[in-house]
């Protein structure tokens, strides 16, 4: 029979989609929370971090939300496959750090090419790791509650 429509394979895809949606929602919420903190606290109280302030409805903000949503979707799907049904904390931390560091270090690299200050980009890099840590926490919680089934190793 055609493997594309195999019942078990389709069930795995649905579970991965659910994990991706939870990951995307978590990252969007984390993005809005950190943007709020950046605009209200960091950018106003620390001169070196003034560049963290953003307009709420600019094209840049909308593109950022789209990118964050897509990153969260990819993280959720991948995290489900990374941790499988294992209880290995190194796998969980490694998945979070892999996504967080790739996103965060890219921002730091952009900051290094900027002649002003790299500090705002370091803050964004740390935020990235926190975002993925938050998403991992909620994905783990969703798996414990049975909302998402962990991927079973064969």
Short mmCIF file of C-alpha atoms in Angstrom, two decimals:
data_model
loop_
_atom_site.label_atom_id
_atom_site.label_comp_id
_atom_site.label_asym_id
_atom_site.label_seq_id
_atom_site.Cartn_x
_atom_site.Cartn_y
_atom_site.Cartn_z
CA UNK A 1 0.00 0.00 0.00
CA UNK A 2 1.06 3.59 -0.43
CA UNK A 3 3.22 4.67 2.54
CA UNK A 4 2.07 8.28 2.28
CA UNK A 5 -1.37 7.33 3.60
CA UNK A 6 -0.22 4.72 6.13
CA UNK A 7 -2.31 5.17 9.30
CA UNK A 8 0.63 4.99 11.73
CA UNK A 9 2.74 7.35 9.64
CA UNK A 10 -0.13 9.82 9.41
CA UNK A 11 -0.63 9.67 13.20
CA UNK A 12 3.09 10.49 13.68
CA UNK A 13 2.78 13.44 11.32
CA UNK A 14 -0.20 14.79 13.25
CA UNK A 15 1.70 14.50 16.55
CA UNK A 16 4.65 16.33 14.98
CA UNK A 17 2.32 19.04 13.69
CA UNK A 18 0.85 19.46 17.18
CA UNK A 19 4.38 19.76 18.61
CA UNK A 20 5.24 22.31 15.93
CA UNK A 21 2.16 24.39 16.69
CA UNK A 22 2.94 24.41 20.41
CA UNK A 23 6.56 25.36 19.64
CA UNK A 24 5.44 28.19 17.36
CA UNK A 25 2.94 29.54 19.90
CA UNK A 26 5.54 29.42 22.68
CA UNK A 27 8.11 31.31 20.64
CA UNK A 28 5.58 33.94 19.56
CA UNK A 29 4.53 34.51 23.17
CA UNK A 30 8.18 34.65 24.27
CA UNK A 31 8.94 37.07 21.41
CA UNK A 32 6.19 39.45 22.48
CA UNK A 33 7.22 39.22 26.14
CA UNK A 34 10.88 39.98 25.41
CA UNK A 35 9.97 42.73 22.95
CA UNK A 36 7.85 44.33 25.65
CA UNK A 37 10.70 44.10 28.17
CA UNK A 38 13.14 45.45 25.59
CA UNK A 39 10.91 48.42 24.72
CA UNK A 40 9.79 49.31 28.24
CA UNK A 41 12.83 48.46 30.35
CA UNK A 42 16.09 47.82 28.54
CA UNK A 43 15.88 50.38 25.73
CA UNK A 44 14.67 53.15 28.03
CA UNK A 45 17.02 52.56 30.97
CA UNK A 46 20.27 51.56 29.26
CA UNK A 47 21.69 53.81 26.56
CA UNK A 48 23.72 51.02 24.94
CA UNK A 49 20.53 48.95 24.50
CA UNK A 50 18.44 51.72 22.91
CA UNK A 51 18.57 49.91 19.56
CA UNK A 52 16.42 47.12 21.05
CA UNK A 53 13.34 49.38 20.88
CA UNK A 54 11.09 48.47 17.96
CA UNK A 55 7.91 49.83 16.43
CA UNK A 56 4.93 47.62 17.17
CA UNK A 57 3.39 47.49 13.69
CA UNK A 58 6.31 47.96 11.34
CA UNK A 59 7.14 45.67 8.45
CA UNK A 60 10.27 44.61 10.33
CA UNK A 61 8.16 43.49 13.30
CA UNK A 62 5.77 41.53 11.10
CA UNK A 63 8.65 39.77 9.36
CA UNK A 64 10.21 39.03 12.76
CA UNK A 65 6.95 37.45 13.98
CA UNK A 66 6.82 35.28 10.86
CA UNK A 67 10.41 34.14 11.32
CA UNK A 68 9.86 33.46 15.02
CA UNK A 69 6.73 31.45 14.22
CA UNK A 70 8.57 29.36 11.62
CA UNK A 71 11.53 28.79 13.97
CA UNK A 72 9.13 27.66 16.69
CA UNK A 73 7.38 25.27 14.31
CA UNK A 74 10.69 23.73 13.26
CA UNK A 75 11.86 23.50 16.85
CA UNK A 76 8.67 21.80 18.03
CA UNK A 77 8.79 19.15 15.33
CA UNK A 78 12.52 18.56 15.73
CA UNK A 79 12.43 18.54 19.53
CA UNK A 80 9.83 15.77 19.48
CA UNK A 81 12.17 13.65 17.37
CA UNK A 82 15.28 14.57 19.36
CA UNK A 83 13.99 13.53 22.75
CA UNK A 84 11.81 10.62 21.56
CA UNK A 85 10.61 8.66 24.61
CA UNK A 86 13.99 9.03 26.33
CA UNK A 87 14.47 10.69 29.70
CA UNK A 88 17.95 11.95 28.83
CA UNK A 89 18.45 15.56 30.04
CA UNK A 90 21.51 15.99 27.78
CA UNK A 91 19.36 15.40 24.69
CA UNK A 92 16.83 17.98 25.85
CA UNK A 93 19.47 20.58 26.71
CA UNK A 94 21.34 19.84 23.50
CA UNK A 95 18.25 20.44 21.39
CA UNK A 96 17.52 23.72 23.14
CA UNK A 97 21.12 24.91 22.90
CA UNK A 98 21.45 23.87 19.27
CA UNK A 99 18.48 25.98 18.19
CA UNK A 100 19.16 28.81 20.65
CA UNK A 101 22.84 29.11 19.85
CA UNK A 102 22.37 28.96 16.09
CA UNK A 103 19.86 31.78 16.25
CA UNK A 104 21.71 33.70 18.98
CA UNK A 105 25.21 33.43 17.55
CA UNK A 106 23.93 34.59 14.18
CA UNK A 107 22.64 37.73 15.87
CA UNK A 108 25.98 38.25 17.63
CA UNK A 109 27.76 37.86 14.28
CA UNK A 110 25.56 40.58 12.83
CA UNK A 111 26.43 42.72 15.85
CA UNK A 112 30.16 42.20 15.27
CA UNK A 113 29.82 43.65 11.78
CA UNK A 114 28.02 46.65 13.27
CA UNK A 115 30.50 49.36 14.27
CA UNK A 116 28.43 50.58 17.24
CA UNK A 117 27.98 48.01 20.00
CA UNK A 118 27.63 44.24 20.10
CA UNK A 119 25.82 44.32 23.47
CA UNK A 120 22.26 44.56 22.08
CA UNK A 121 22.95 41.55 19.89
CA UNK A 122 24.28 39.58 22.84
CA UNK A 123 21.02 40.36 24.66
CA UNK A 124 19.08 39.08 21.64
CA UNK A 125 21.25 35.97 21.59
CA UNK A 126 20.53 35.21 25.23
CA UNK A 127 16.83 35.81 24.56
CA UNK A 128 16.93 33.20 21.79
CA UNK A 129 18.22 30.54 24.16
CA UNK A 130 15.54 31.49 26.70
CA UNK A 131 12.82 31.27 24.02
CA UNK A 132 13.75 27.74 23.05
CA UNK A 133 14.12 26.74 26.70
CA UNK A 134 10.59 27.99 27.35
CA UNK A 135 9.27 26.13 24.30
CA UNK A 136 11.00 22.92 25.44
CA UNK A 137 9.44 23.27 28.88
CA UNK A 138 5.95 23.57 27.41
CA UNK A 139 6.54 20.74 24.94
CA UNK A 140 7.72 18.49 27.78
CA UNK A 141 4.65 19.50 29.80
CA UNK A 142 2.36 18.78 26.84
CA UNK A 143 3.93 15.33 26.48
CA UNK A 144 3.52 14.62 30.20
CA UNK A 145 -0.13 15.64 30.02
CA UNK A 146 -0.65 13.40 26.99
CA UNK A 147 -1.48 16.22 24.58
CA UNK A 148 1.42 15.13 22.39
CA UNK A 149 2.72 11.60 22.12
CA UNK A 150 6.52 11.31 22.15
CA UNK A 151 8.13 9.79 19.10
CA UNK A 152 8.78 6.11 19.76
CA UNK A 153 12.23 4.74 18.91
CA UNK A 154 12.17 1.63 16.80
#
